[in-house]
PDB file of C-alpha atoms in Angstrom:
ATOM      1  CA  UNK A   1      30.142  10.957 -11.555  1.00  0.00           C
ATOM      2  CA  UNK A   2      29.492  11.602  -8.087  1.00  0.00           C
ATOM      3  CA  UNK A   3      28.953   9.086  -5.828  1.00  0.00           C
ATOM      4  CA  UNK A   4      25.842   9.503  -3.518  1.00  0.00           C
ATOM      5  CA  UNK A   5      26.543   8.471   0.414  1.00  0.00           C
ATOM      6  CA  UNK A   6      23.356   6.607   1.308  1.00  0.00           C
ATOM      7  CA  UNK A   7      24.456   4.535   3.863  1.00  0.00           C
ATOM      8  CA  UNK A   8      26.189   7.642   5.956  1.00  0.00           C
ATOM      9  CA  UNK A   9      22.871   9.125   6.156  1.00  0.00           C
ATOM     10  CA  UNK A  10      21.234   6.418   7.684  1.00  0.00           C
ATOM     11  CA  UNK A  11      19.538   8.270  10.355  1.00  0.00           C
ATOM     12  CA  UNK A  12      18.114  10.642   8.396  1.00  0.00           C
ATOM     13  CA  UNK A  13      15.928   7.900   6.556  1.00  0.00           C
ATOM     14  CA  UNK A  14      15.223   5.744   9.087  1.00  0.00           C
ATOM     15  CA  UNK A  15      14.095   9.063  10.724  1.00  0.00           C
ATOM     16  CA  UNK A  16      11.987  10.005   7.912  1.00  0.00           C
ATOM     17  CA  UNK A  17       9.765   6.476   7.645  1.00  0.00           C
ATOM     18  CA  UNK A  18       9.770   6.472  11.940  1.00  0.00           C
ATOM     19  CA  UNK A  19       7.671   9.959  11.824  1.00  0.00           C
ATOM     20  CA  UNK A  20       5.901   9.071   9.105  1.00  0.00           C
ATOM     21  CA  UNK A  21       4.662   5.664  10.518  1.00  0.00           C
ATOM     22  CA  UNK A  22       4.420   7.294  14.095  1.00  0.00           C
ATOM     23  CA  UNK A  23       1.911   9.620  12.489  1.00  0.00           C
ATOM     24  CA  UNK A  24      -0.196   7.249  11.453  1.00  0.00           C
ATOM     25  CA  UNK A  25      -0.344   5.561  14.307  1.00  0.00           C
ATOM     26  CA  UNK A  26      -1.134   8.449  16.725  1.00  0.00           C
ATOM     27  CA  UNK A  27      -4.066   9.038  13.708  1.00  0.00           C
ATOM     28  CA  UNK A  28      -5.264   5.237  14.498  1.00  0.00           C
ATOM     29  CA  UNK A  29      -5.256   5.827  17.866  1.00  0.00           C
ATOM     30  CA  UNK A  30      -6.826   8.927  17.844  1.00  0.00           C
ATOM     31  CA  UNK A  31      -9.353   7.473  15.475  1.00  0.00           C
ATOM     32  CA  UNK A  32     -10.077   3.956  17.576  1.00  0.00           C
ATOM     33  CA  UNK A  33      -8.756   2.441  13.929  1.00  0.00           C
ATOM     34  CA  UNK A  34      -8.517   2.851  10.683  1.00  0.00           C
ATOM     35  CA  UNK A  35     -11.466   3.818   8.290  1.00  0.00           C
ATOM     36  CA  UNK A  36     -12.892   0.112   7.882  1.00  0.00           C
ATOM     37  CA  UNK A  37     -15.689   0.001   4.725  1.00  0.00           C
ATOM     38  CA  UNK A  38     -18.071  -2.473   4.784  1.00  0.00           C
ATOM     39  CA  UNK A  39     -16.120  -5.024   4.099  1.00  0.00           C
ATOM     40  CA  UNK A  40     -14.678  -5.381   7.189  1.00  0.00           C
ATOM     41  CA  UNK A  41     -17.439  -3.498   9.427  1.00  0.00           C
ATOM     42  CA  UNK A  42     -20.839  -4.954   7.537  1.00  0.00           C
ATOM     43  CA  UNK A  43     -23.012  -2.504   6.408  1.00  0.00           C
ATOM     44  CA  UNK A  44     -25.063  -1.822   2.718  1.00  0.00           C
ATOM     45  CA  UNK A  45     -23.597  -1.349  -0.663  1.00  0.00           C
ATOM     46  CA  UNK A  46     -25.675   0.443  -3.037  1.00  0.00           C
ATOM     47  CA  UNK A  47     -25.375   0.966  -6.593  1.00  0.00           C
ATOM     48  CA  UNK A  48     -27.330   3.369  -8.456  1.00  0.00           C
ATOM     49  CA  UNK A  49     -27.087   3.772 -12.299  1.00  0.00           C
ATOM     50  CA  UNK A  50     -27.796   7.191 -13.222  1.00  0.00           C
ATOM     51  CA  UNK A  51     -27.677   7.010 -17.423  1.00  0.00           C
ATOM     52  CA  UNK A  52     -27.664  10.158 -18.845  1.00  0.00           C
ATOM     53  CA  UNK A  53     -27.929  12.031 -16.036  1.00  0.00           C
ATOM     54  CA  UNK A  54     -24.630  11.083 -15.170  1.00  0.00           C
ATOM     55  CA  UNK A  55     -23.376  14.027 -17.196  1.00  0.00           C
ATOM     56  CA  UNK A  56     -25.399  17.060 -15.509  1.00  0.00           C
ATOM     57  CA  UNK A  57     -25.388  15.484 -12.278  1.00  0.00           C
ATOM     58  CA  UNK A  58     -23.310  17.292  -9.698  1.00  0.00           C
ATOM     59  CA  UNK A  59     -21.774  14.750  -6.861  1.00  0.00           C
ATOM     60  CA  UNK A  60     -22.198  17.341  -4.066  1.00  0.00           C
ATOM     61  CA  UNK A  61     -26.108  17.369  -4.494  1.00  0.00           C
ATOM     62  CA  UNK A  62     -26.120  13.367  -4.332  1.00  0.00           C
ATOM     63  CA  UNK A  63     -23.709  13.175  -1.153  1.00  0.00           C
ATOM     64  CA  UNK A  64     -25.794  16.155   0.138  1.00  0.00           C
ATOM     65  CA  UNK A  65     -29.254  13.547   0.077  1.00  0.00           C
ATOM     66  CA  UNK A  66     -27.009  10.785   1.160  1.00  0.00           C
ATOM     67  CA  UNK A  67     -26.444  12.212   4.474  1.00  0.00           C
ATOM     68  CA  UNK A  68     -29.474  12.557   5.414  1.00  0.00           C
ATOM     69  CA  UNK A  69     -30.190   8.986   5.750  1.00  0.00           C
ATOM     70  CA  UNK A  70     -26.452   7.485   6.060  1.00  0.00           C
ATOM     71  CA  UNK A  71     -24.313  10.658   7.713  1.00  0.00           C
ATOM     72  CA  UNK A  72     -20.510  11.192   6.750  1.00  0.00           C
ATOM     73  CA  UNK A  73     -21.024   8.693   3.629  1.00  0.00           C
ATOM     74  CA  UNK A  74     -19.941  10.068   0.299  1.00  0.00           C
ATOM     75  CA  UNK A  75     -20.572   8.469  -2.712  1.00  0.00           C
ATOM     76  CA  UNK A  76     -17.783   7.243  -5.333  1.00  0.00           C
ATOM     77  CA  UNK A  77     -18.037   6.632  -8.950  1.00  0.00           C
ATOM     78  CA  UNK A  78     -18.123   2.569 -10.042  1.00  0.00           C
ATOM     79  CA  UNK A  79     -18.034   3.835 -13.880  1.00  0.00           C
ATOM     80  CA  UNK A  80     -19.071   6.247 -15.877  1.00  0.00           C
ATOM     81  CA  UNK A  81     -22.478   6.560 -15.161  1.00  0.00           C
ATOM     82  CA  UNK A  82     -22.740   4.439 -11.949  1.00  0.00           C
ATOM     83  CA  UNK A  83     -22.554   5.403  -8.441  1.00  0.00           C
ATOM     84  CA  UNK A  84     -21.945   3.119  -5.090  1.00  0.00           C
ATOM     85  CA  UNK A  85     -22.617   4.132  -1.500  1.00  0.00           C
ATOM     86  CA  UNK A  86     -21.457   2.202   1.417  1.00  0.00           C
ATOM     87  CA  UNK A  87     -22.545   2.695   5.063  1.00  0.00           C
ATOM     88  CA  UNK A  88     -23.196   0.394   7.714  1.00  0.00           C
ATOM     89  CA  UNK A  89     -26.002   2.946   8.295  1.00  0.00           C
ATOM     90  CA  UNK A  90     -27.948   1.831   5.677  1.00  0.00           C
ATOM     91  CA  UNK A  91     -31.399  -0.332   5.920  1.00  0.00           C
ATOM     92  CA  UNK A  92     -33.682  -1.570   2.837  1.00  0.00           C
ATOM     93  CA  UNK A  93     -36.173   1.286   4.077  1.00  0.00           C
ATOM     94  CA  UNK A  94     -33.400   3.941   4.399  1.00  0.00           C
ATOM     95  CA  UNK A  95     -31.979   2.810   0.910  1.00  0.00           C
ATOM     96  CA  UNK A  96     -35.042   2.600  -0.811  1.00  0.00           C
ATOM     97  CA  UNK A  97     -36.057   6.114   0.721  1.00  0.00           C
ATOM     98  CA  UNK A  98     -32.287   7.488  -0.409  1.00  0.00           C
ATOM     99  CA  UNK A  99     -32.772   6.274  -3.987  1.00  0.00           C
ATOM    100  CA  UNK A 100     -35.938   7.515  -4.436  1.00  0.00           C
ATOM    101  CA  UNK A 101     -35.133  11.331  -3.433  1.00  0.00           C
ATOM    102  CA  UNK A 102     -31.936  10.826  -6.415  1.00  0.00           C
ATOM    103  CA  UNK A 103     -34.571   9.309  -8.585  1.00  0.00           C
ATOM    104  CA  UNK A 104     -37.093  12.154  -8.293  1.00  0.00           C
ATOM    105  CA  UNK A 105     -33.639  14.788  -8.702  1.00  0.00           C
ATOM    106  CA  UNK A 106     -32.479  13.291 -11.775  1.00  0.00           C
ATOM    107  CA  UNK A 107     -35.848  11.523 -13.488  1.00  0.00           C
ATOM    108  CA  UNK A 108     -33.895   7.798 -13.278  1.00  0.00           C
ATOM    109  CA  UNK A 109     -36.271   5.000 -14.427  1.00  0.00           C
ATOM    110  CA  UNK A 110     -37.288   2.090 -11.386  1.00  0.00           C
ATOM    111  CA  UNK A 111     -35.002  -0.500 -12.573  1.00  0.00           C
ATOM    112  CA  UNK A 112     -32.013   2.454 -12.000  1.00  0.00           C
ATOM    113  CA  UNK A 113     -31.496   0.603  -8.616  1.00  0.00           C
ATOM    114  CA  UNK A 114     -28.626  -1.888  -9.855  1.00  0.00           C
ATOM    115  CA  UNK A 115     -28.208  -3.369  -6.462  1.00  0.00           C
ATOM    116  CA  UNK A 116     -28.786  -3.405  -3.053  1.00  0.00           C
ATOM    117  CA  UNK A 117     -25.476  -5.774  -1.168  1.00  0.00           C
ATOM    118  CA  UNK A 118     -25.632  -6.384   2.965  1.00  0.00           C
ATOM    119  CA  UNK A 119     -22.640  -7.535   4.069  1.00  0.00           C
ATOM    120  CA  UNK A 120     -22.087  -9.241   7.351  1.00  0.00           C
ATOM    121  CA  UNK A 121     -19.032  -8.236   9.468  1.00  0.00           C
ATOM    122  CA  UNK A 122     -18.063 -11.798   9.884  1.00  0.00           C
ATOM    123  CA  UNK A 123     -16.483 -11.999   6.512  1.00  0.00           C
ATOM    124  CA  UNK A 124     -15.118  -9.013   7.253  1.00  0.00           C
ATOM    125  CA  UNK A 125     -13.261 -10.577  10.204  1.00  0.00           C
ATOM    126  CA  UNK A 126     -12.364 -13.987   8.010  1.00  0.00           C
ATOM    127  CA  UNK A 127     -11.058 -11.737   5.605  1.00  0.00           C
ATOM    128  CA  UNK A 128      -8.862  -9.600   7.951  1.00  0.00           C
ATOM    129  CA  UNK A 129      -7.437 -13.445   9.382  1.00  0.00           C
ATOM    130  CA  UNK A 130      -6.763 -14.736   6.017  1.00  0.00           C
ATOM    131  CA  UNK A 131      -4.752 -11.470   4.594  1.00  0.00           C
ATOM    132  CA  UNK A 132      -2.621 -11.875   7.725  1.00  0.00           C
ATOM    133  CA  UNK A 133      -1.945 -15.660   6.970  1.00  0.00           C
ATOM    134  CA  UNK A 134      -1.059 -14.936   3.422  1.00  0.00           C
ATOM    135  CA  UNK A 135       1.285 -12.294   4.486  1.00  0.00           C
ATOM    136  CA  UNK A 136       2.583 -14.319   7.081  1.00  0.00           C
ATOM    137  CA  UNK A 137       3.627 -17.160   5.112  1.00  0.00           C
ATOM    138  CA  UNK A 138       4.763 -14.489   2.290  1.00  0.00           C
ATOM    139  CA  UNK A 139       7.100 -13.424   4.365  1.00  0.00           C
ATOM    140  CA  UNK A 140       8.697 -16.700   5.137  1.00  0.00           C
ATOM    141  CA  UNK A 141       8.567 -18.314   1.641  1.00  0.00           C
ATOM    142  CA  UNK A 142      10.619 -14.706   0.804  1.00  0.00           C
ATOM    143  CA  UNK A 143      13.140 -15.051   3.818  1.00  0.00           C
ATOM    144  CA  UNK A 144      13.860 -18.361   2.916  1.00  0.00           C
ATOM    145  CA  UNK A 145      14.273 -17.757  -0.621  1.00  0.00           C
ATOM    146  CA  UNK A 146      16.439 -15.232  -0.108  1.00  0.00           C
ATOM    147  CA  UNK A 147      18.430 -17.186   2.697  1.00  0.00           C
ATOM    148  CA  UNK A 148      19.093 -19.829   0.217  1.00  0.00           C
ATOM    149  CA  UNK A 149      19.609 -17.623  -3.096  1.00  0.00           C
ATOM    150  CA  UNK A 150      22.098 -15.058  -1.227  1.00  0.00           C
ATOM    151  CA  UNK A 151      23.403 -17.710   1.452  1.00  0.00           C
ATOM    152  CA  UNK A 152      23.207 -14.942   4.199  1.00  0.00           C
ATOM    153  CA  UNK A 153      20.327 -14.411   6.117  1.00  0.00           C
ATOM    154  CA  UNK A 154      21.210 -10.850   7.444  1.00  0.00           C
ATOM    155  CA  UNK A 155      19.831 -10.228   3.753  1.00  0.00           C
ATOM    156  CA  UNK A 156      16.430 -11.751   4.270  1.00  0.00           C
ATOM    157  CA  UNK A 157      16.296  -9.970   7.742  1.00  0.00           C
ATOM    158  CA  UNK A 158      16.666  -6.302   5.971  1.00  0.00           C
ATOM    159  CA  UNK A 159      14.522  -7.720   3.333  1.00  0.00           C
ATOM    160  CA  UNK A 160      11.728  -8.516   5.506  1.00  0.00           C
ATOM    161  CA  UNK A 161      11.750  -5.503   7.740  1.00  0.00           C
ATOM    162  CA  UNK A 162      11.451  -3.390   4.579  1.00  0.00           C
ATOM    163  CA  UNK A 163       8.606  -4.681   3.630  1.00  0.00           C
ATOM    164  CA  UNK A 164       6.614  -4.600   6.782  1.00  0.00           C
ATOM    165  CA  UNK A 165       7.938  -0.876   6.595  1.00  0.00           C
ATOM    166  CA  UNK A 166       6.263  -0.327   3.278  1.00  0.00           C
ATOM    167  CA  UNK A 167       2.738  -1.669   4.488  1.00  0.00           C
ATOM    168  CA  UNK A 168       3.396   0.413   7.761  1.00  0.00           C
ATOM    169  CA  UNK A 169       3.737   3.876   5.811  1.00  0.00           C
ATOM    170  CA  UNK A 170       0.878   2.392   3.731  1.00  0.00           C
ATOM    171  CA  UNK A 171      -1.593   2.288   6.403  1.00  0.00           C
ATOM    172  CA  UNK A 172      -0.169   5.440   7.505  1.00  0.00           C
ATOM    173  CA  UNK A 173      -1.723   6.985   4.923  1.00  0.00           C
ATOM    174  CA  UNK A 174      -5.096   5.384   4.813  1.00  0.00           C
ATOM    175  CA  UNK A 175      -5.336   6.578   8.554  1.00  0.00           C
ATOM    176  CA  UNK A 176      -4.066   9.865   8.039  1.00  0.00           C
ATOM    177  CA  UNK A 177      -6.136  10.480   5.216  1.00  0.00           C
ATOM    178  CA  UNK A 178      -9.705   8.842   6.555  1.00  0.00           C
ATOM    179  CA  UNK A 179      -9.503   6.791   3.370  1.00  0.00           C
ATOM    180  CA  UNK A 180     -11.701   3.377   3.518  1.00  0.00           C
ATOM    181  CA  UNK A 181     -10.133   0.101   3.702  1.00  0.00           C
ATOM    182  CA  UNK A 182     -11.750  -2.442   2.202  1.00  0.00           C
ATOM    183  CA  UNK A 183     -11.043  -6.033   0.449  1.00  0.00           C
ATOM    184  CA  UNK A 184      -9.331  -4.463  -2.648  1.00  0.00           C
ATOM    185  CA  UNK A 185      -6.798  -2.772   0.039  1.00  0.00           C
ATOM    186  CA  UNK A 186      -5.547  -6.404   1.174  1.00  0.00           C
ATOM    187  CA  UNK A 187      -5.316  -7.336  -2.207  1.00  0.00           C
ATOM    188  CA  UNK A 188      -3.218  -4.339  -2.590  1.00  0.00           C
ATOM    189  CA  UNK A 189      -0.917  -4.770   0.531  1.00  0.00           C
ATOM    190  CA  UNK A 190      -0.574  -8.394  -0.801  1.00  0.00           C
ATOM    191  CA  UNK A 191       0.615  -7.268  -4.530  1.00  0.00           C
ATOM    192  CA  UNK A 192       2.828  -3.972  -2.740  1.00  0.00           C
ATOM    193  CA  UNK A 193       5.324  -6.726  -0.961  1.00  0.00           C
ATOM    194  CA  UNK A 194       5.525  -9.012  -4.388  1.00  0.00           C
ATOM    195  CA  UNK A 195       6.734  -5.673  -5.866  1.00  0.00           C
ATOM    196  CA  UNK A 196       8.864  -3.833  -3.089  1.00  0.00           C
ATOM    197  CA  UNK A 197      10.623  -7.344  -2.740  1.00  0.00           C
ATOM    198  CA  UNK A 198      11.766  -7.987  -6.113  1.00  0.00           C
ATOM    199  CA  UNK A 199      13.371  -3.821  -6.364  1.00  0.00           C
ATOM    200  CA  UNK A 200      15.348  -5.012  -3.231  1.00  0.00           C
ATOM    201  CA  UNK A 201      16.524  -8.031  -4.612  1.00  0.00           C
ATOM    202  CA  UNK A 202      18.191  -6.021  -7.263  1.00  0.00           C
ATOM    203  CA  UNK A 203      20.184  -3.930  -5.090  1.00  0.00           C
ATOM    204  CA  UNK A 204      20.686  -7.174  -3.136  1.00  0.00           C
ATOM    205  CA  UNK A 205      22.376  -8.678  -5.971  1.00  0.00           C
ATOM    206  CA  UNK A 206      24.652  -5.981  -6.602  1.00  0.00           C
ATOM    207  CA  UNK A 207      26.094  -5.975  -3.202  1.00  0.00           C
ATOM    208  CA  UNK A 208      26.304  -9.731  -3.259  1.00  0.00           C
ATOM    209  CA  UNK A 209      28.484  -9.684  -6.512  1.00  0.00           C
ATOM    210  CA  UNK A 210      30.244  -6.401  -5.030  1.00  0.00           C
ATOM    211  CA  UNK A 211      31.260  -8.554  -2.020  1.00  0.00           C
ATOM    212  CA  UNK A 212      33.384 -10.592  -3.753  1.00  0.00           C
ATOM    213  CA  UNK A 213      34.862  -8.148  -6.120  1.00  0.00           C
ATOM    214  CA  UNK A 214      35.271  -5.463  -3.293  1.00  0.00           C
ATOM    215  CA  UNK A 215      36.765  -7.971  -0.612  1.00  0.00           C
ATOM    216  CA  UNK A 216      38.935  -5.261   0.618  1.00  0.00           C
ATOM    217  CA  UNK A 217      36.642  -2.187   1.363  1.00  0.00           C
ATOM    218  CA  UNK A 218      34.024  -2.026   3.951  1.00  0.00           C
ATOM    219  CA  UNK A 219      30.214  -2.905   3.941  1.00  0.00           C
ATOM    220  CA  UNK A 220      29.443   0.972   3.719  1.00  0.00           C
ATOM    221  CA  UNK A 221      31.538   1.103   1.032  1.00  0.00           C
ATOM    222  CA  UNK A 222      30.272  -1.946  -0.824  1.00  0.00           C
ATOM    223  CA  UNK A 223      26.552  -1.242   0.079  1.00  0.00           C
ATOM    224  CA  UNK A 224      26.758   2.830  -1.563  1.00  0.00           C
ATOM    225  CA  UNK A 225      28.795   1.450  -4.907  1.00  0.00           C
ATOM    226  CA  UNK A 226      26.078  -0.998  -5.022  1.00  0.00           C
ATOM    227  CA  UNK A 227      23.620   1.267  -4.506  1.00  0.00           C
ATOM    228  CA  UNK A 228      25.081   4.011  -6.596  1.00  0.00           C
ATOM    229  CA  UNK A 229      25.009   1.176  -9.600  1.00  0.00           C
ATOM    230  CA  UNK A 230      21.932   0.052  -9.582  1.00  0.00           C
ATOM    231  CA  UNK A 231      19.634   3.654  -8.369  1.00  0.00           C
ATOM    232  CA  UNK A 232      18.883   4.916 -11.919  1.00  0.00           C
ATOM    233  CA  UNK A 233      17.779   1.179 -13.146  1.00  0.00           C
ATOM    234  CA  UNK A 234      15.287   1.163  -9.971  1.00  0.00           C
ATOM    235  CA  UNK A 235      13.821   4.682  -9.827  1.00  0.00           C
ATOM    236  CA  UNK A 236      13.103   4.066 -14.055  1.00  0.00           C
ATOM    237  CA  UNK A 237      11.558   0.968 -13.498  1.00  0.00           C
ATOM    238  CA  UNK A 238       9.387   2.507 -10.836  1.00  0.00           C
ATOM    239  CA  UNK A 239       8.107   5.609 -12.637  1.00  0.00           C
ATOM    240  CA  UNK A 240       7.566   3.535 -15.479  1.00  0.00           C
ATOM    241  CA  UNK A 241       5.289   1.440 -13.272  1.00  0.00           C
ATOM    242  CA  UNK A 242       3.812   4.281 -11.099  1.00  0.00           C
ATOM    243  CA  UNK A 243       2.912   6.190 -14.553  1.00  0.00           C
ATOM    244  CA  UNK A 244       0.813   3.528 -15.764  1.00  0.00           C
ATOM    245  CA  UNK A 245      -1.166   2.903 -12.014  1.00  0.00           C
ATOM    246  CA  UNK A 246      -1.847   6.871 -11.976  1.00  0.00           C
ATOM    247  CA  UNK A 247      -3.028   6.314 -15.369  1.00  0.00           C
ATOM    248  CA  UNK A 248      -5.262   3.461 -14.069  1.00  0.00           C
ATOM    249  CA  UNK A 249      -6.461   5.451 -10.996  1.00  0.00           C
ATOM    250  CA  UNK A 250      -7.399   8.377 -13.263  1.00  0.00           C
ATOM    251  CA  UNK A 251      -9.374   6.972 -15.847  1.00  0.00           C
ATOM    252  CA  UNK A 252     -11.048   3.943 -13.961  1.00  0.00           C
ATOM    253  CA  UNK A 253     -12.489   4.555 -11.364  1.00  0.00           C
ATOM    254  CA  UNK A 254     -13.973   1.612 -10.387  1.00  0.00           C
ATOM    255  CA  UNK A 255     -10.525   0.399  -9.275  1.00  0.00           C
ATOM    256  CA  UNK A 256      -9.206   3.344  -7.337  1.00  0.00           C
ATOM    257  CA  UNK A 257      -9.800   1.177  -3.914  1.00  0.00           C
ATOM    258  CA  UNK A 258      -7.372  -1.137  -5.456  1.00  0.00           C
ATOM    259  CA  UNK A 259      -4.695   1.481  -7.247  1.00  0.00           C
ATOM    260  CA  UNK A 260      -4.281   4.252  -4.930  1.00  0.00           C
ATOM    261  CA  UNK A 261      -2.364   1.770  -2.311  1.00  0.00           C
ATOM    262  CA  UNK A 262      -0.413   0.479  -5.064  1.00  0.00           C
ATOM    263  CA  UNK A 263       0.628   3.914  -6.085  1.00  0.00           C
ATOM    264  CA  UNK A 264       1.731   4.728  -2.064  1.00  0.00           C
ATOM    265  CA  UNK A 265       3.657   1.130  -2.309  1.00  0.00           C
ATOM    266  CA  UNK A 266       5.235   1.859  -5.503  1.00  0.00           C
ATOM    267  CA  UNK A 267       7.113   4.972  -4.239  1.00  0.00           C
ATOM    268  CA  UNK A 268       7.227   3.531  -0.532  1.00  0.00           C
ATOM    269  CA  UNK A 269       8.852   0.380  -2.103  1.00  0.00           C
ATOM    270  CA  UNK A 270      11.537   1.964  -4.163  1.00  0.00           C
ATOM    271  CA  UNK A 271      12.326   4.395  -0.939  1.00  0.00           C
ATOM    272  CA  UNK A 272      12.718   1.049   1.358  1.00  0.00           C
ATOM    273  CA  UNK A 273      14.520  -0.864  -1.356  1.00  0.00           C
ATOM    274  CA  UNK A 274      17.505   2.064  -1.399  1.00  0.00           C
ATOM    275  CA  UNK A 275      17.035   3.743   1.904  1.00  0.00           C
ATOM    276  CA  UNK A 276      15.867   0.958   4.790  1.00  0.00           C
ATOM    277  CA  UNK A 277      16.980  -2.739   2.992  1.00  0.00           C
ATOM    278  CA  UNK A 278      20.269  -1.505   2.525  1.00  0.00           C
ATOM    279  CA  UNK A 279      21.457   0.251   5.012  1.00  0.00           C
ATOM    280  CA  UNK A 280      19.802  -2.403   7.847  1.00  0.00           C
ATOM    281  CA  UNK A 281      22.128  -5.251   5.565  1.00  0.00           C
ATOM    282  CA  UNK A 282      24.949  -3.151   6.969  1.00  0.00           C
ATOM    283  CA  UNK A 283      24.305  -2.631   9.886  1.00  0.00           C
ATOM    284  CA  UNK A 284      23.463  -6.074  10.400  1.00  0.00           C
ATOM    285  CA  UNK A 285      27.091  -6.786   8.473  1.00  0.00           C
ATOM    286  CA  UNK A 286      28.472  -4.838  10.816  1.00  0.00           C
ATOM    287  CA  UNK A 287      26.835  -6.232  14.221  1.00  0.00           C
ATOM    288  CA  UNK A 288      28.505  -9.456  12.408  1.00  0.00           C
ATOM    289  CA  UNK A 289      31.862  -8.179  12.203  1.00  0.00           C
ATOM    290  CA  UNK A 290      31.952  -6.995  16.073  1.00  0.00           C
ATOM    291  CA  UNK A 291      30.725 -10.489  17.151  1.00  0.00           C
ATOM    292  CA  UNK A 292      33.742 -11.934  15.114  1.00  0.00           C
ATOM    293  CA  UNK A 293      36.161  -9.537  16.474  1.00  0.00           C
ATOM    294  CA  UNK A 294      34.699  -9.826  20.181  1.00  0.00           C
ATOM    295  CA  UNK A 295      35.352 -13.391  19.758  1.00  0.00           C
ATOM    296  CA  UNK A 296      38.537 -13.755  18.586  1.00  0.00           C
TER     297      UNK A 296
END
């Protein structure tokens, strides 16, 4: 079988994930931001349980009467028959005006009004400081796990920087797109690095065990056998994975906030597993070598 050259084609990948990540941030900057819901930004969640109507009911008519009181807001399905609008637009007048124009549409019964949430932008902010603690000290628990369980730390170093590239051309995404971020998004970004880290390890492993059976070819060499013999193992694990979070995000809606970055980290954590990890362990390899030879 032929062999596939990854690590030649270095710049081509690296490349790829720079212009990706580059667009997103000239979107965020453009923007002021990404699309913060009101979990970050405050605001009012309501949650409006049409029954029935649920089946006749067409979403651009609702998201039409939503904008007149809360501009720019669409509404997005909890369940079956429920609905949820967020906007930090909203007041108890506005909402209770906005629910009673759907009402009068559809013929919903008084106690249709599940619930009306405000939510203060100071847990928003709390929030935002403790998803960057618990990434922060993610991070190090995996760089010195790896440190220790490969005895090299040029792999925790690659390991690391391909997982701040996955949540990079995550939030690309989000602030390409306009999608909202809310709490289900850290919780996402949190479970995306648990996954893109183990895929790495894999291929990790490989070139570990290549090292020593490989001792005379070169770290380009070692990293594309490895690579080459462990590729089909990762991208089936990954589809198996990604098929069953589509599946999710299709049929419940209620936890698309949560799925659709998972789906993004999936692929972006298989890419950065064969195409960033690897190739930054050789060139950090080689860096190694130079210094050695320099030296001597």
């Amino acid at each position: 079988m032929h062999m596939l050259k990854i690590i030649e084609r270095t710049k081509l990948w690296f490349g790829i994930s720079l212009a990706l990540i580059a667009i997103g941030i000239i979107f965020m900057i453009v923007n002021k931001g990404l699309n913060e819901g009101v979990d970050f930004r405050g605001g009012t969640v309501v949650t409006i349980e049409l029954g029935e109507a649920s089946k006749t009911a067409n979403k651009a008519d609702i998201d039409e009467i939503i904008s007149k009181y809360a501009p720019g807001t669409p509404s997005r399905t909890v369940n079956e028959t429920q609905i949820e609008i967020q906007s930090n637009q909203l007041d108890n007048e506005k909402a209770d005006k906005m629910f009673k124009e759907i009402k009068d549409k559809y013929n919903l019964a008084d106690n249709a009004l599940v619930d009306v949430k405000h939510r203060d932008a100071t847990i928003g902010n709390e929030i935002r400081l403790k998803a960057f603690w618990a990434l922060l000290i993610a991070s190090v628990f995996m760089v010195v796990y790896i440190r220790f369980r490969f005895k090299d730390i040029k792999f925790g170093l690659a390991a690391i920087i391909a997982l701040i590239h996955d949540v990079l051309i995550t939030i690309s995404l989000y602030a390409l797109l306009r999608i909202s971020v809310n709490a289900s998004f850290i919780a996402a970004i949190l479970t995306i690095v648990g996954y893109s880290i183990n895929d790495t390890i894999v291929i990790f492993d490989r070139i570990r065990e290549n090292s020593k059976k490989l001792r005379g070819k070169s770290s380009t060499e070692i990293a594309n056998i490895s690579i080459n013999e462990s590729i089909k193992r990762s991208i089936n694990t990954s589809l198996t994975t990604l098929l069953t979070i589509v599946a999710v995000y299709v049929f419940v809606p209620s936890v698309r906030d949560f799925s659709l970055p998972i789906i993004v980290g999936i692929i972006s954590g298989t890419y950065s597993s064969i195409f960033i990890a690897s190739p930054l362990w050789v060139i950090f390899k080689n860096m190694k070598n130079k210094k050695k030879v320099a030296a001597a």
